[in-house]
PDB file of C-alpha atoms in Angstrom:
ATOM      1  CA  UNK Y 456      -9.081   2.166 -38.956  1.00  0.00           C
ATOM      2  CA  UNK Y 457      -7.533   2.761 -35.525  1.00  0.00           C
ATOM      3  CA  UNK Y 458      -7.807   0.323 -32.791  1.00  0.00           C
ATOM      4  CA  UNK Y 459      -8.951   1.711 -29.334  1.00  0.00           C
ATOM      5  CA  UNK Y 460      -7.581  -0.257 -26.399  1.00  0.00           C
ATOM      6  CA  UNK Y 461      -9.323   0.344 -23.187  1.00  0.00           C
ATOM      7  CA  UNK Y 462      -7.556   0.028 -19.956  1.00  0.00           C
ATOM      8  CA  UNK Y 463      -9.096  -1.292 -16.815  1.00  0.00           C
ATOM      9  CA  UNK Y 464      -8.533   1.194 -13.883  1.00  0.00           C
ATOM     10  CA  UNK Y 465      -6.686  -1.229 -11.548  1.00  0.00           C
ATOM     11  CA  UNK Y 466      -7.338   0.942  -8.346  1.00  0.00           C
ATOM     12  CA  UNK Y 467     -11.051   1.137  -9.200  1.00  0.00           C
ATOM     13  CA  UNK Y 468     -11.020  -2.686  -9.675  1.00  0.00           C
ATOM     14  CA  UNK Y 469      -9.359  -3.455  -6.672  1.00  0.00           C
ATOM     15  CA  UNK Y 470     -11.277  -1.160  -4.552  1.00  0.00           C
ATOM     16  CA  UNK Y 471     -14.483  -2.695  -5.819  1.00  0.00           C
ATOM     17  CA  UNK Y 472     -13.142  -6.283  -4.947  1.00  0.00           C
ATOM     18  CA  UNK Y 473     -12.196  -4.999  -1.689  1.00  0.00           C
ATOM     19  CA  UNK Y 474     -15.566  -3.422  -0.792  1.00  0.00           C
ATOM     20  CA  UNK Y 475     -17.277  -6.687  -2.129  1.00  0.00           C
ATOM     21  CA  UNK Y 476     -15.098  -8.824   0.152  1.00  0.00           C
ATOM     22  CA  UNK Y 477     -15.852  -6.585   3.197  1.00  0.00           C
ATOM     23  CA  UNK Y 478     -19.534  -6.747   2.513  1.00  0.00           C
ATOM     24  CA  UNK Y 479     -19.422 -10.374   2.191  1.00  0.00           C
ATOM     25  CA  UNK Y 480     -17.377 -10.754   5.676  1.00  0.00           C
ATOM     26  CA  UNK Y 481     -19.779  -8.320   7.540  1.00  0.00           C
ATOM     27  CA  UNK Y 482     -22.892 -10.114   6.057  1.00  0.00           C
ATOM     28  CA  UNK Y 483     -21.755 -13.480   7.295  1.00  0.00           C
ATOM     29  CA  UNK Y 484     -20.977 -11.915  10.539  1.00  0.00           C
ATOM     30  CA  UNK Y 485     -24.372 -10.266  10.692  1.00  0.00           C
ATOM     31  CA  UNK Y 486     -26.164 -13.589   9.721  1.00  0.00           C
ATOM     32  CA  UNK Y 487     -24.090 -15.332  12.316  1.00  0.00           C
ATOM     33  CA  UNK Y 488     -22.779 -17.727   9.922  1.00  0.00           C
ATOM     34  CA  UNK Y 489     -19.087 -16.776  10.905  1.00  0.00           C
ATOM     35  CA  UNK Y 490     -17.497 -14.285  13.234  1.00  0.00           C
ATOM     36  CA  UNK Y 491     -14.812 -12.139  11.354  1.00  0.00           C
ATOM     37  CA  UNK Y 492     -15.019  -9.430  13.896  1.00  0.00           C
ATOM     38  CA  UNK Y 493     -11.931 -10.553  15.761  1.00  0.00           C
ATOM     39  CA  UNK Y 494     -10.106 -11.251  12.269  1.00  0.00           C
ATOM     40  CA  UNK Y 495     -10.757  -7.560  11.474  1.00  0.00           C
ATOM     41  CA  UNK Y 496      -9.978  -6.333  14.774  1.00  0.00           C
ATOM     42  CA  UNK Y 497      -6.578  -8.174  14.700  1.00  0.00           C
ATOM     43  CA  UNK Y 498      -5.492  -7.502  11.076  1.00  0.00           C
ATOM     44  CA  UNK Y 499      -6.997  -4.151  10.205  1.00  0.00           C
ATOM     45  CA  UNK Y 500      -3.705  -2.631   9.208  1.00  0.00           C
ATOM     46  CA  UNK Y 501      -3.644  -4.992   6.217  1.00  0.00           C
ATOM     47  CA  UNK Y 502      -6.394  -3.015   4.674  1.00  0.00           C
ATOM     48  CA  UNK Y 503      -3.950  -0.087   4.458  1.00  0.00           C
ATOM     49  CA  UNK Y 504      -1.545  -2.514   2.553  1.00  0.00           C
ATOM     50  CA  UNK Y 505      -4.243  -3.747   0.105  1.00  0.00           C
ATOM     51  CA  UNK Y 506      -5.097   0.062  -0.628  1.00  0.00           C
ATOM     52  CA  UNK Y 507      -1.382   0.537  -1.686  1.00  0.00           C
ATOM     53  CA  UNK Y 508      -0.980  -2.529  -3.743  1.00  0.00           C
ATOM     54  CA  UNK Y 509      -2.881  -1.301  -6.891  1.00  0.00           C
ATOM     55  CA  UNK Y 510      -1.030   1.973  -6.726  1.00  0.00           C
ATOM     56  CA  UNK Y 511       2.168   0.070  -7.713  1.00  0.00           C
ATOM     57  CA  UNK Y 512       0.658  -0.494 -11.355  1.00  0.00           C
ATOM     58  CA  UNK Y 513       0.704   3.160 -12.212  1.00  0.00           C
ATOM     59  CA  UNK Y 514       4.014   4.976 -12.662  1.00  0.00           C
ATOM     60  CA  UNK Y 515       2.526   8.091 -11.217  1.00  0.00           C
ATOM     61  CA  UNK Y 516       1.260   6.589  -7.928  1.00  0.00           C
ATOM     62  CA  UNK Y 517       4.213   4.049  -7.336  1.00  0.00           C
ATOM     63  CA  UNK Y 518       5.770   6.166  -4.346  1.00  0.00           C
ATOM     64  CA  UNK Y 519       2.351   6.660  -2.709  1.00  0.00           C
ATOM     65  CA  UNK Y 520       1.781   2.965  -2.971  1.00  0.00           C
ATOM     66  CA  UNK Y 521       4.980   2.061  -1.505  1.00  0.00           C
ATOM     67  CA  UNK Y 522       4.391   4.591   1.453  1.00  0.00           C
ATOM     68  CA  UNK Y 523       0.993   3.116   2.157  1.00  0.00           C
ATOM     69  CA  UNK Y 524       2.148  -0.455   2.070  1.00  0.00           C
ATOM     70  CA  UNK Y 525       5.067   0.799   4.430  1.00  0.00           C
ATOM     71  CA  UNK Y 526       2.640   2.377   6.779  1.00  0.00           C
ATOM     72  CA  UNK Y 527       0.375  -0.689   6.604  1.00  0.00           C
ATOM     73  CA  UNK Y 528       3.225  -3.053   7.641  1.00  0.00           C
ATOM     74  CA  UNK Y 529       4.395  -0.767  10.602  1.00  0.00           C
ATOM     75  CA  UNK Y 530       0.780  -0.464  11.846  1.00  0.00           C
ATOM     76  CA  UNK Y 531       0.390  -4.309  11.780  1.00  0.00           C
ATOM     77  CA  UNK Y 532       3.878  -4.899  13.555  1.00  0.00           C
ATOM     78  CA  UNK Y 533       3.112  -2.398  16.177  1.00  0.00           C
ATOM     79  CA  UNK Y 534      -0.644  -3.536  16.461  1.00  0.00           C
ATOM     80  CA  UNK Y 535       0.497  -7.067  17.237  1.00  0.00           C
ATOM     81  CA  UNK Y 536       3.483  -6.084  19.153  1.00  0.00           C
ATOM     82  CA  UNK Y 537       5.750  -8.157  16.820  1.00  0.00           C
ATOM     83  CA  UNK Y 538       9.426  -8.053  17.997  1.00  0.00           C
ATOM     84  CA  UNK Y 539       7.991  -6.124  21.035  1.00  0.00           C
ATOM     85  CA  UNK Y 540       7.341  -3.033  18.875  1.00  0.00           C
ATOM     86  CA  UNK Y 541       4.541  -0.627  20.008  1.00  0.00           C
ATOM     87  CA  UNK Y 542       3.170   2.386  18.329  1.00  0.00           C
ATOM     88  CA  UNK Y 543       5.206   4.426  20.824  1.00  0.00           C
ATOM     89  CA  UNK Y 544       8.465   2.674  20.535  1.00  0.00           C
ATOM     90  CA  UNK Y 545       8.511   2.266  16.622  1.00  0.00           C
ATOM     91  CA  UNK Y 546       7.475   5.490  15.284  1.00  0.00           C
ATOM     92  CA  UNK Y 547      11.116   6.367  14.485  1.00  0.00           C
ATOM     93  CA  UNK Y 548      10.971   3.390  11.930  1.00  0.00           C
ATOM     94  CA  UNK Y 549       8.542   5.581   9.783  1.00  0.00           C
ATOM     95  CA  UNK Y 550      11.231   8.371   9.672  1.00  0.00           C
ATOM     96  CA  UNK Y 551      13.922   5.873   8.712  1.00  0.00           C
ATOM     97  CA  UNK Y 552      11.631   4.391   6.030  1.00  0.00           C
ATOM     98  CA  UNK Y 553      10.615   7.936   4.917  1.00  0.00           C
ATOM     99  CA  UNK Y 554      14.312   9.017   4.505  1.00  0.00           C
ATOM    100  CA  UNK Y 555      15.478   5.785   2.819  1.00  0.00           C
ATOM    101  CA  UNK Y 556      12.392   6.147   0.363  1.00  0.00           C
ATOM    102  CA  UNK Y 557      13.376   9.729  -0.428  1.00  0.00           C
ATOM    103  CA  UNK Y 558      17.010   8.778  -1.185  1.00  0.00           C
ATOM    104  CA  UNK Y 559      15.974   5.831  -3.363  1.00  0.00           C
ATOM    105  CA  UNK Y 560      13.236   7.955  -5.105  1.00  0.00           C
ATOM    106  CA  UNK Y 561      16.038  10.708  -5.878  1.00  0.00           C
ATOM    107  CA  UNK Y 562      18.410   7.975  -7.287  1.00  0.00           C
ATOM    108  CA  UNK Y 563      15.713   6.059  -9.304  1.00  0.00           C
ATOM    109  CA  UNK Y 564      14.344   9.271 -10.842  1.00  0.00           C
ATOM    110  CA  UNK Y 565      17.851  10.645 -11.670  1.00  0.00           C
ATOM    111  CA  UNK Y 566      18.511   7.370 -13.597  1.00  0.00           C
ATOM    112  CA  UNK Y 567      15.312   7.662 -15.537  1.00  0.00           C
ATOM    113  CA  UNK Y 568      15.607  11.294 -16.254  1.00  0.00           C
ATOM    114  CA  UNK Y 569      17.355  12.132 -19.605  1.00  0.00           C
ATOM    115  CA  UNK Y 570      20.487  13.857 -19.062  1.00  0.00           C
ATOM    116  CA  UNK Y 571      20.773  17.430 -20.171  1.00  0.00           C
ATOM    117  CA  UNK Y 572      23.413  18.619 -22.412  1.00  0.00           C
ATOM    118  CA  UNK Y 573      24.279  15.191 -23.615  1.00  0.00           C
ATOM    119  CA  UNK Y 574      24.895  15.237 -27.431  1.00  0.00           C
ATOM    120  CA  UNK Y 575      23.097  12.022 -28.800  1.00  0.00           C
ATOM    121  CA  UNK Y 576      24.866  11.173 -32.160  1.00  0.00           C
TER     122      UNK Y 576
END
């Protein structure tokens, strides 16, 4: 008798949790229990980061998850003008991050790829 292990789809689970949390926030705001509008207007780029986090769990989506997290952090820095950065002045940071990510990916994938022509005895 074989055991069948079911795996939970982390992306779907995280997406559901995010949707419930946003729904609760908007409901509380509409019922005038709390005002989350200002909070959402200020920290909306963190939603991009939250979308990228579950992608880190699956090997085939790690790089897209890292890219979403990087873009979300860049958006947050520019939106809040941290370190004096704006969207217009900080976009070259995305080019630097993309280039660094490409280099890291090339190195990591070459280390994980089995070497051709190596005789394993």
